[in-house]
Coordinates of C-alpha atoms in Angstrom, one line a residue:
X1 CA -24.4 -32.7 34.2
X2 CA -25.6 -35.8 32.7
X3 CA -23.8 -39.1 33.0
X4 CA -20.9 -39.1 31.0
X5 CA -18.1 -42.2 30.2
X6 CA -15.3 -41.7 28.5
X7 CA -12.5 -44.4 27.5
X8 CA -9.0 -42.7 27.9
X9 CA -5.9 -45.0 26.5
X10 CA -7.2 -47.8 28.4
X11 CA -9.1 -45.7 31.4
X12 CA -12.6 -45.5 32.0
X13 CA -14.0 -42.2 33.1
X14 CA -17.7 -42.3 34.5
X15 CA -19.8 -40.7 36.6
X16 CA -21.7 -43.6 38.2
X17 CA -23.9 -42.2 41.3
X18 CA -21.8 -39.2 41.5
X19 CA -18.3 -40.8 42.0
X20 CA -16.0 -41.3 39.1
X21 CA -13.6 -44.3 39.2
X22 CA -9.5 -43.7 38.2
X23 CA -7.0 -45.8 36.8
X24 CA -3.5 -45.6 35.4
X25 CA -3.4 -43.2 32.0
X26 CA -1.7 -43.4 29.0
X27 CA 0.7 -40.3 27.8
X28 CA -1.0 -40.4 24.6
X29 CA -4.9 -40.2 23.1
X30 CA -5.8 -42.5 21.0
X31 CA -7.7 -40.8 17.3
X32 CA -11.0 -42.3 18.8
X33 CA -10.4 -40.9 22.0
X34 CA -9.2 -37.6 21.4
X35 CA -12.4 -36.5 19.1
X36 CA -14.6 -37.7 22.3
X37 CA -12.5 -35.1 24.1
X38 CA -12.9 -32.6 21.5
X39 CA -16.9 -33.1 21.8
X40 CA -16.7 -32.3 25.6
X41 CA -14.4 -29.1 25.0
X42 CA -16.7 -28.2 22.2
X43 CA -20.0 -28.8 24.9
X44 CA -18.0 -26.8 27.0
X45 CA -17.1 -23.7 25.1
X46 CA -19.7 -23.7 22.5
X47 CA -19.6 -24.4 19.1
X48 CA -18.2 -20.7 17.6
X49 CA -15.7 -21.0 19.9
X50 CA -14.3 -24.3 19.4
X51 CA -14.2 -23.7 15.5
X52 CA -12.3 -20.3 16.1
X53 CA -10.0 -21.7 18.7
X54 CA -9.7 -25.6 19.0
X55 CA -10.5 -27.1 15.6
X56 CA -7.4 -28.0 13.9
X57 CA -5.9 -25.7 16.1
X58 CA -4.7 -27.4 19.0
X59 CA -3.1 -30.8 20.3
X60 CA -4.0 -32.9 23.0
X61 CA -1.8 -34.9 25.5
X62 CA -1.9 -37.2 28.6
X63 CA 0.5 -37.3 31.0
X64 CA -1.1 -39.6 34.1
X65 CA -3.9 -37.0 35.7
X66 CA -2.9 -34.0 33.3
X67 CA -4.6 -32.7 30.7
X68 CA -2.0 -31.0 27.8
X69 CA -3.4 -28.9 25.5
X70 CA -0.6 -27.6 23.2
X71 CA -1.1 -24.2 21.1
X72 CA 1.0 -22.3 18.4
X73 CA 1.9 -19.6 19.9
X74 CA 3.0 -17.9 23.4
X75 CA 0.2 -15.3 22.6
X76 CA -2.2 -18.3 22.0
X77 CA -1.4 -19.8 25.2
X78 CA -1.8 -16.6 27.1
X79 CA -4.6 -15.9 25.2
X80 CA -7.2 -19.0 25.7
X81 CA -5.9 -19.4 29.4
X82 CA -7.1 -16.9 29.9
X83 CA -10.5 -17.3 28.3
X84 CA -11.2 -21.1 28.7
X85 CA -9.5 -22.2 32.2
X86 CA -12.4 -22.8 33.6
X87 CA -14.5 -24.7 30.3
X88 CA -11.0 -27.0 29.8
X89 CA -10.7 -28.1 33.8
X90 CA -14.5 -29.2 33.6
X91 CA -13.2 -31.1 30.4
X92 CA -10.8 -32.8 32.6
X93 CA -12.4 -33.5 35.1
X94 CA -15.5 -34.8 33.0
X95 CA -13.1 -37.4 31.5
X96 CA -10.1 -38.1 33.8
X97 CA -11.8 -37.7 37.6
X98 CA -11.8 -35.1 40.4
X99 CA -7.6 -35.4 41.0
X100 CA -7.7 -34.1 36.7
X101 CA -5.4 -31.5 35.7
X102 CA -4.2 -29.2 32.7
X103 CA -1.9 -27.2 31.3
X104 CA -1.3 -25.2 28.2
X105 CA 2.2 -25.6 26.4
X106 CA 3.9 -24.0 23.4
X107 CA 3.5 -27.2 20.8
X108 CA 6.7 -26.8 18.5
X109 CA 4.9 -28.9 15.6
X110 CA 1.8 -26.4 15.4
X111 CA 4.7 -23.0 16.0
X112 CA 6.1 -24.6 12.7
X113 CA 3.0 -24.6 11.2
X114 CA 1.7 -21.2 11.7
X115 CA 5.2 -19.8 11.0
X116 CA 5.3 -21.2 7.6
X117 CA 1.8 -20.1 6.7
X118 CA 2.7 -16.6 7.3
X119 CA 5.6 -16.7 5.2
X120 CA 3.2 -17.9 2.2
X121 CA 3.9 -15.8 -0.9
X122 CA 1.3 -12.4 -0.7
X123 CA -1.1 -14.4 -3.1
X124 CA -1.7 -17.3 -0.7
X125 CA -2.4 -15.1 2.2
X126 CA -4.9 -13.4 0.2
X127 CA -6.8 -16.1 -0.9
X128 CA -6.4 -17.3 3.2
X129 CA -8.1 -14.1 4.2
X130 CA -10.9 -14.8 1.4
X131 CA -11.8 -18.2 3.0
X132 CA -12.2 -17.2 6.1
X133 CA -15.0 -14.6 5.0
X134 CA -17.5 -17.1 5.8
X135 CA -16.4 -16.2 9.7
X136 CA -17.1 -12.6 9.5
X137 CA -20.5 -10.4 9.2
X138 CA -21.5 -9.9 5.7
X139 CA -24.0 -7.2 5.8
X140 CA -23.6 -4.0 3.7
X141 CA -21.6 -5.9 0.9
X142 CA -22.9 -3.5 -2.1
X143 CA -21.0 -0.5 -0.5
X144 CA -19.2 -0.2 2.4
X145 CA -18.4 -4.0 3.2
X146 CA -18.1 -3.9 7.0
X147 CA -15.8 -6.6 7.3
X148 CA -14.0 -6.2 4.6
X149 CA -13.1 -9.4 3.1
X150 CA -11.1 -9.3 -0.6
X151 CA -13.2 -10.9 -3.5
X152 CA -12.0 -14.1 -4.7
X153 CA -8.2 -13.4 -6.5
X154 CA -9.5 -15.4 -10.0
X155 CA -8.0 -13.6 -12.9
X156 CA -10.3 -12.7 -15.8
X157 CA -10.2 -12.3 -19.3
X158 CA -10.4 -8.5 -18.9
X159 CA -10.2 -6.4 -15.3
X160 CA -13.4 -6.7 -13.1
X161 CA -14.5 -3.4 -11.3
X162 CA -13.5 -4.2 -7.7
X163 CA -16.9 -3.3 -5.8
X164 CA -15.3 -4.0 -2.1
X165 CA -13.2 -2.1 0.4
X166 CA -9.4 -1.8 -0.5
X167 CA -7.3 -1.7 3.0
X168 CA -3.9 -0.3 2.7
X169 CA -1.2 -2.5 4.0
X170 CA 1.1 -1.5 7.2
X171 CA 4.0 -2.3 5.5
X172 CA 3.4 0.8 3.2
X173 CA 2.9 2.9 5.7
X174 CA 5.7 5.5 5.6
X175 CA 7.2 6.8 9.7
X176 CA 8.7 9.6 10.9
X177 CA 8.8 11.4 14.2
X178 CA 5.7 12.8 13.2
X179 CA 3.8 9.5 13.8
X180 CA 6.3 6.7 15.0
X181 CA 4.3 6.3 17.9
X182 CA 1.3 5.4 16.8
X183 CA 2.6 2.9 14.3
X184 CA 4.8 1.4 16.8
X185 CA 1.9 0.8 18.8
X186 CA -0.5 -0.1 15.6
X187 CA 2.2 -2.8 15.0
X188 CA 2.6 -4.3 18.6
X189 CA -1.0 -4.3 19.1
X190 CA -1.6 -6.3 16.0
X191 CA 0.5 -8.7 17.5
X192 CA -1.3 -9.4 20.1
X193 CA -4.9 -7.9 20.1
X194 CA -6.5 -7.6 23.5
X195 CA -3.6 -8.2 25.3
X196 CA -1.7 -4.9 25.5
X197 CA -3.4 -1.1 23.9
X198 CA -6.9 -1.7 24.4
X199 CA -8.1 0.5 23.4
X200 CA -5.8 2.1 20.9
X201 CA -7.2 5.6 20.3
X202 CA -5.0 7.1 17.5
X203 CA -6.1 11.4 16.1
X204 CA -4.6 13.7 14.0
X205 CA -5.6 16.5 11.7
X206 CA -6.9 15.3 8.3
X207 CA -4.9 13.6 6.1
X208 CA -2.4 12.6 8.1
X209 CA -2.6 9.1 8.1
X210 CA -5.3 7.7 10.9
X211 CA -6.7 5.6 8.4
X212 CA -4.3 4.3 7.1
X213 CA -2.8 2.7 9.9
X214 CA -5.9 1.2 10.5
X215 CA -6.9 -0.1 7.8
X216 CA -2.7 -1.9 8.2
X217 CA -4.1 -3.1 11.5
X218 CA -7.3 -4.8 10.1
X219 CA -5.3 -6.5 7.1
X220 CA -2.3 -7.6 9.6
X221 CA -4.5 -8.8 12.1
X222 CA -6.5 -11.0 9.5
X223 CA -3.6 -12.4 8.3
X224 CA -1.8 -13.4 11.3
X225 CA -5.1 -14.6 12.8
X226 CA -8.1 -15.3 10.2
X227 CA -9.9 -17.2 12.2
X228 CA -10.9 -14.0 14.6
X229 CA -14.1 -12.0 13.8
X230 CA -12.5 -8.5 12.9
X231 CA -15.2 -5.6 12.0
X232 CA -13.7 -2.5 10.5
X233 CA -16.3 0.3 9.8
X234 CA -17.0 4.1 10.4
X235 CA -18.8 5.5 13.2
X236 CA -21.0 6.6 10.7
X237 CA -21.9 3.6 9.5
X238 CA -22.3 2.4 13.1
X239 CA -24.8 4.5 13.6
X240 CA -26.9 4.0 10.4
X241 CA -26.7 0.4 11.7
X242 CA -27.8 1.3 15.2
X243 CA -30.8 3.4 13.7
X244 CA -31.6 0.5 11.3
X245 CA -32.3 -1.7 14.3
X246 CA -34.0 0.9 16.5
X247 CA -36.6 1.0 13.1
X248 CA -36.8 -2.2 12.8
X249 CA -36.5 -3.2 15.8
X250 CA -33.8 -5.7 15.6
X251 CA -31.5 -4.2 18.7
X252 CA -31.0 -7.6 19.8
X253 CA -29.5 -8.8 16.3
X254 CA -27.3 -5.4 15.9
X255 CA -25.5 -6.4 19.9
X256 CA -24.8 -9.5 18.6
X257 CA -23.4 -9.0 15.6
X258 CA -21.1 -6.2 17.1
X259 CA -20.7 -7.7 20.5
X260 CA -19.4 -11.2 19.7
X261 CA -16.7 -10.1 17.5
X262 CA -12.7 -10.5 18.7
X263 CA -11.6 -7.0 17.0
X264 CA -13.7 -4.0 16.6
X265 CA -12.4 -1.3 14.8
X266 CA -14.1 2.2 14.5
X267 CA -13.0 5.1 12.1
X268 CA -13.7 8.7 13.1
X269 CA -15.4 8.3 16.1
X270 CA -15.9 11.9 16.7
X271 CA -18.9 11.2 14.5
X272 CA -20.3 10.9 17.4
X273 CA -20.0 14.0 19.2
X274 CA -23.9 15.2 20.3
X275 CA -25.4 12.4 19.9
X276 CA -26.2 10.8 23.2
X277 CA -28.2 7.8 22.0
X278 CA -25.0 6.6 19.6
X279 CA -22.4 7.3 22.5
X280 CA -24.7 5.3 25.0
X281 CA -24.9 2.4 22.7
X282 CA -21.4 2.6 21.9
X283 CA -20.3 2.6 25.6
X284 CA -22.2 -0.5 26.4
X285 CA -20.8 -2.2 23.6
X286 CA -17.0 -1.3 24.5
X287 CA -17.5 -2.5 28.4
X288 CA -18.9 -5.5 26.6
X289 CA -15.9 -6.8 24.6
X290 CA -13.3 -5.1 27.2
X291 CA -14.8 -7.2 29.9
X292 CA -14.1 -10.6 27.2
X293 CA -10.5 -9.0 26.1
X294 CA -11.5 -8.1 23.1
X295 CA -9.2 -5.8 20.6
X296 CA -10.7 -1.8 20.3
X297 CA -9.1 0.6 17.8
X298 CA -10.9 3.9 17.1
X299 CA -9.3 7.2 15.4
X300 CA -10.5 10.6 15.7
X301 CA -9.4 14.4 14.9
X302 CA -8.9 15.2 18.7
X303 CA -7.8 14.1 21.5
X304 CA -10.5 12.4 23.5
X305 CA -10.1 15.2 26.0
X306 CA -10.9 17.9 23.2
X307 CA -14.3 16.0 21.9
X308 CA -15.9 18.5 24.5
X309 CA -19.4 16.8 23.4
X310 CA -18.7 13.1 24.2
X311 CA -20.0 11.7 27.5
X312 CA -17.6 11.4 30.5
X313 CA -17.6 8.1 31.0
X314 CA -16.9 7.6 27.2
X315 CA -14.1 9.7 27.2
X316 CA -12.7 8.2 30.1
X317 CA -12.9 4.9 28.4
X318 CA -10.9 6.1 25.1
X319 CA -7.8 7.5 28.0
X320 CA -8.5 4.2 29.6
X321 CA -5.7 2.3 26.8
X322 CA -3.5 4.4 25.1
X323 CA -3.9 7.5 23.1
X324 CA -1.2 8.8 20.5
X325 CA -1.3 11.6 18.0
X326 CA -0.3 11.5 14.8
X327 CA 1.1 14.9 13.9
X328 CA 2.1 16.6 10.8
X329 CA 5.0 15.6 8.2
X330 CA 8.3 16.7 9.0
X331 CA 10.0 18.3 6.1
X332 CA 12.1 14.4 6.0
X333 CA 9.3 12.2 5.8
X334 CA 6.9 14.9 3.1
X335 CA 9.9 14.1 1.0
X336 CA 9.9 10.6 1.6
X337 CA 5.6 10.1 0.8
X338 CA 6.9 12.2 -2.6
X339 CA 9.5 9.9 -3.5
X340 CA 7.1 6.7 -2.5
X341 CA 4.3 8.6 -4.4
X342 CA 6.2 8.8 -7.4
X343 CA 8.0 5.5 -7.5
X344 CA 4.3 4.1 -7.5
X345 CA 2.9 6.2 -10.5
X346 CA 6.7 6.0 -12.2
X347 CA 7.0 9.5 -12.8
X348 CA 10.3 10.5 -14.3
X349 CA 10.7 13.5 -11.9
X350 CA 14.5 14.5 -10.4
X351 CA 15.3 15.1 -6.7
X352 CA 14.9 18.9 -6.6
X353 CA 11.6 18.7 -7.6
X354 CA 10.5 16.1 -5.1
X355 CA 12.2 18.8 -2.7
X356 CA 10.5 21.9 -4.2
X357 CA 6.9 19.3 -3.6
X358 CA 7.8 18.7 -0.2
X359 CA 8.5 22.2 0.8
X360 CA 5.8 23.6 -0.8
X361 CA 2.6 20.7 0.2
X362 CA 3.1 21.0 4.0
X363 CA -0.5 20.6 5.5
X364 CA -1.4 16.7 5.5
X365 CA 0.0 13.7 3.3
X366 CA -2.8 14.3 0.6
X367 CA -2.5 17.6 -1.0
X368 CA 1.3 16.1 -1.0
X369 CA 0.2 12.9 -2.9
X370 CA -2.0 15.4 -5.2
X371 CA 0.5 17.8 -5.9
X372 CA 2.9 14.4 -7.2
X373 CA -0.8 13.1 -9.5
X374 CA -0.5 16.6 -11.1
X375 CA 2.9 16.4 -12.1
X376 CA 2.6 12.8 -13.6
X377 CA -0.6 13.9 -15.4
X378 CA 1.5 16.8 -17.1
X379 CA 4.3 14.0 -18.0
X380 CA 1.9 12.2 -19.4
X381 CA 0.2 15.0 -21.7
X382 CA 4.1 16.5 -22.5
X383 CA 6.1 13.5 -22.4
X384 CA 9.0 15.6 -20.5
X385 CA 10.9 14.9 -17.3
X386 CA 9.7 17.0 -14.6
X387 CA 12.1 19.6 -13.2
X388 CA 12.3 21.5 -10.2
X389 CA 11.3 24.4 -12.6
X390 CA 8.3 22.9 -14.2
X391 CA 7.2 21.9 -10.8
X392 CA 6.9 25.6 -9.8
X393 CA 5.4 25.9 -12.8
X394 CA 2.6 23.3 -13.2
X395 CA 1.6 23.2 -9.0
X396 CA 1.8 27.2 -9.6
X397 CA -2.4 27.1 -9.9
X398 CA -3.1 24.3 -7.5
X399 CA -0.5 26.2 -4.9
X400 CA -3.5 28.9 -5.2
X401 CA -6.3 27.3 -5.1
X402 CA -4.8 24.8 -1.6
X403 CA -4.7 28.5 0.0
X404 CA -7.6 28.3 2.6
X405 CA -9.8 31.6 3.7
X406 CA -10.4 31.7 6.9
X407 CA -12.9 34.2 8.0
X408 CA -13.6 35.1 11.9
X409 CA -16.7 33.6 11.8
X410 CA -14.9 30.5 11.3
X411 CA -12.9 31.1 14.5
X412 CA -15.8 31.8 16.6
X413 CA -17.1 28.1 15.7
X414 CA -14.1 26.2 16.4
X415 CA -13.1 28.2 19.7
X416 CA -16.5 27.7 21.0
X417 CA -17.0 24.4 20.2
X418 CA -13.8 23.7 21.7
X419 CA -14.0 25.2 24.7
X420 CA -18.0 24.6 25.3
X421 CA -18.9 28.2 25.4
X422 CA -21.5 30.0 23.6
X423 CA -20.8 32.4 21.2
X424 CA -23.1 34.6 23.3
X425 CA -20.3 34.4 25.7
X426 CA -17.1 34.8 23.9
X427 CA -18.5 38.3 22.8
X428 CA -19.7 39.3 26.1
X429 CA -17.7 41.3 28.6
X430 CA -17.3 38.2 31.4
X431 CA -13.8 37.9 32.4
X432 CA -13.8 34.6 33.8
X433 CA -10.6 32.5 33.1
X434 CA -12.9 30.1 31.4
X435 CA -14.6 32.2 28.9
X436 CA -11.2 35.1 28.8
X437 CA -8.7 32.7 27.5
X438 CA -11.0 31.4 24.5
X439 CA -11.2 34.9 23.6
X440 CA -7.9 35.8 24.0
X441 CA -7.1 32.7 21.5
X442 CA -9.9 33.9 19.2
X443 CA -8.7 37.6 18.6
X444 CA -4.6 35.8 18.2
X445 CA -5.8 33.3 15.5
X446 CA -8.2 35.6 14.0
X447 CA -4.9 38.3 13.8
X448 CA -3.0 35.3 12.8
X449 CA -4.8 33.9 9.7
X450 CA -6.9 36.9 8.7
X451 CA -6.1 40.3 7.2
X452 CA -8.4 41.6 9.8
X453 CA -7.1 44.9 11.2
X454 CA -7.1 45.2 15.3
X455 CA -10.0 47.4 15.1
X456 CA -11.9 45.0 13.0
X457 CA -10.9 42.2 15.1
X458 CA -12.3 44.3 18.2
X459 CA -15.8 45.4 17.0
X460 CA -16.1 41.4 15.4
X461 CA -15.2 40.4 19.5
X462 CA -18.1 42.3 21.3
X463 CA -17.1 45.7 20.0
X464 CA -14.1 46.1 21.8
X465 CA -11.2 48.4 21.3
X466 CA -7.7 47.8 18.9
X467 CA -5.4 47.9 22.3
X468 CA -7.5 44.9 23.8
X469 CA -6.7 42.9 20.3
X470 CA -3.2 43.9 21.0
X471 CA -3.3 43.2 24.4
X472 CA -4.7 39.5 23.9
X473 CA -2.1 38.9 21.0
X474 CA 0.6 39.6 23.1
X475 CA -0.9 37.9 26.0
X476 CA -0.7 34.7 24.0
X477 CA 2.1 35.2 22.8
X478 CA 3.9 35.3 26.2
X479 CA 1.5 32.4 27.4
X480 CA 3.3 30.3 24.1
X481 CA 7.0 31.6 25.2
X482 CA 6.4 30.4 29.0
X483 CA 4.7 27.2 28.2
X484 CA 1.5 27.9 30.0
X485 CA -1.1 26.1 30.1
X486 CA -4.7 26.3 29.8
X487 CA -7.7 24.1 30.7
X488 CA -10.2 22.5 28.2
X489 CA -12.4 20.3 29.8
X490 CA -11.3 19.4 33.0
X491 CA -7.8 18.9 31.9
X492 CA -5.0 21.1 31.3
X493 CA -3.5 21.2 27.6
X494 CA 0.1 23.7 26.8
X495 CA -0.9 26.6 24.8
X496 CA 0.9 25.5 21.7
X497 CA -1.2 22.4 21.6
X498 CA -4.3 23.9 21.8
X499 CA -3.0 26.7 18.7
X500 CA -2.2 24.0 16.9
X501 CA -5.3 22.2 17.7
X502 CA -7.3 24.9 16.5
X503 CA -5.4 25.7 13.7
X504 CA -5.7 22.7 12.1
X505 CA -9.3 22.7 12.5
X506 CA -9.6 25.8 10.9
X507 CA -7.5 24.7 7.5
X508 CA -9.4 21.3 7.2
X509 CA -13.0 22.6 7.7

């Protein structure tokens, strides 16, 4: 280190041939002062850093050989000592001597601060999100915009076409037992990121929600924090970045861009099922921000468990923090998403008929937000209130055309790909638990949600006979009354989960 002095409220700190000379300190820092201690923290962490963290952001105190550095928050203090112990002890040692000290503190003046700023009126915390744009990466703003950010809230003459992302908010997000889990844990996470889920791995079927909550997460967290880098993006659109760089050969500008952000949130990240090169990259990138406490959220349609294609060590990775499902609608909260859904469009629409919508739309929380556009659309052509019986009538064709076909071919596909088998396999005459329960499962779902006769089902399944159909159906459904369970890579999942599992699949596809 090169010599450094430093006058501390009447103390001179220097470094003359190695041995810095003490006096009595003052419990204050001089303005001077404290900004010459604010260019050593600064050397010391770097200058991102310091503008995320210190600038304007933190107070400074002397009490004889400590160093007080006072934050906003409890979560701010746990936070940066952890990350800068080491970087703020060299401060104080650089300016008060080798005997130096510090400590972080809850400083009520800055906890007054940041409280009021987050009870600003929705409009101010918008335009607070805008500013800090600046802070966050800023590629891919004609489509998707990775981070995010709102355009400026200026009002025109007449409505602007909004070209950017819009995130929906948390506190719209609608809970029921169905999914109480994983927004409980979307909401503590966002409250302190990096310190408790990490990673937070939320699936679900389609339509049920995943998204949502994480788009909630990304807004909250840039609200309560907008000076942290948060990234928000598909895996797709991971990957087209990763490939960009391979082509261009930019790898080195892609890991920093996604390896020196504080929150890194990835959408459907069974995008990356069978594709090693994506997966590898992906790995290395979440030991990177793990290993700096970094927040992860990802979502996905399975369980990390079920992406039978993903690498091990991946996998492992996504268990590593905490994994919740998000299941579908209860019959309580369907009607609750109706009644929200038709507060928002203002649909004149009476309480049986919100109960005839929820009763009927019982897959995912979109073909029940659909089924509520139709009816508005026919108040709006007809100018009449909508009744339970001109529900029944007017979602009479879209009932018919929700109705999914599934075929057995379609079974075949999603069992195999479940269980890793071939399809060479399932059809074969190997009785090996591993490839026998897949097929057993097959010949119940294709009974279940085909109008396949047994004998159909048989000669479909390696030409096999109707009792061996009925035989299998049976078999699972003793396997569903006992609870059994079966194992899908290397882990074993109850019977119902798996049906369901696969069910699901089957409808969305």
């Amino acid at each position: 280190m090169q010599p450094t002095s430093l006058a501390v409220e009447g103390t001179l700190c220097a470094e003359s041939a190695g041995r810095p000379t003490e006096a009595k300190l003052g419990p204050v820092l001089t303005e001077s002062n404290e900004q010459a201690v604010f260019r050593l923290l600064s050397q010391q962490v770097g200058q991102r850093s310091f503008q995320n963290w210190f600038a304007g952001k933190v107070s400074l105190k002397l009490e004889a050989s400590l160093l007080i550095i006072g934050v906003a928050s409890p979560f701010l203090l746990t936070w940066m000592q952890k990350k800068f112990s080491s970087e703020i002890y060299a401060t104080a040692i650089a300016c008060i001597g080798p005997a130096a000290e510090y400590r972080f503190e809850v400083d009520p003046q800055l906890a007054s601060q940041e409280l009021s700023s987050k009870e600003q009126p929705a409009t101010s915390r918008v335009n607070g999100d805008t500013s800090n744009r600046k802070l966050m990466p800023t590629s891919d703003q004609k489509s998707e915009r990775i981070d995010g950010g709102h355009q400026p809230a200026q009002q025109p003459a007449q409505p602007a076409p909004y070209k950017g992302r819009r995130f929906a908010d948390l506190s719209t997000f609608l809970s029921g037992k169905s999914n109480q889990l994983a927004y409980m844990a979307t909401l503590q996470a966002s409250e302190q990121p990096g310190a408790l889920y990490n990673p937070l791995f939320i699936h679900g079927g389609v339509g049920l929600g995943k998204t949502h909550l994480l788009e909630g997460f990304y807004r909250r967290i840039r609200q309560q924090y907008p000076s942290l880098q948060v990234v928000f993006l598909t895996a797709e659109s991971f990957g087209n970045y990763f490939s960009k760089a391979l082509q261009e050969r930019s790898l080195p500008s892609f890991r920093q861009r996604f390896r020196n952000v504080d929150v890194l949130i990835i959408d459907d990240i069974d995008f990356f099922e069978s594709k090693r090169i994506f997966q590898e990259e992906l790995l290395h990138t979440i030991k990177h921000l793990e290993s700096h406490g970094r927040q992860l959220i990802f979502s996905s349609d399975r369980h990390p468990r079920l992406l039978t294609k993903m690498s091990e060590e991946l996998t492992t990775r996504f268990l590593s923090g905490l994994v919740c499902r998000v299941e579908t609608p209860e019959t309580e909260l369907r009607l609750q998403i109706a009644r929200q859904r038709a507060l928002q469009l203002k649909t004149p629409i009476t309480e049986g008929a919100l109960e005839y919508v929820a009763r009927r739309f019982t897959h995912n929380v979109r073909e029940l937000e659909g089924a509520i556009n139709c009816l508005q659309t026919w108040h709006v052509m007809t100018k009449q209130k909508i009744t339970t019986t001109m529900a029944r009538q007017v979602l009479a064709d879209l009932e018919r055309d929700c109705i999914r076909i599934v075929k057995m071919d379609d079974i075949q596909q999603i069992v195999c790909s479940t269980f890793g088998i071939s399809e060479a396999d399932l059809k074969s005459s190997r009785r090996a638990r591993n490839i026998s329960q897949p097929r057993m499962l097959a010949m119940f779902l294709a009974r279940k949600l085909t109008q396949a006769a047994y004998t159909e089902i048989g000669d479909f399944f390696g030409g096999r006979n109707h009792s061996t159909v009925m035989f299998a159906e049976k078999k699972v459904r003793k396997w569903l009354e006992n609870q059994s369970s079966i194992r899908v890579a290397l882990q074993d999942w109850s019977t119902e989960e798996i049906i369901e599992s696969l069910e699901q699949q089957l409808l969305a596809s």
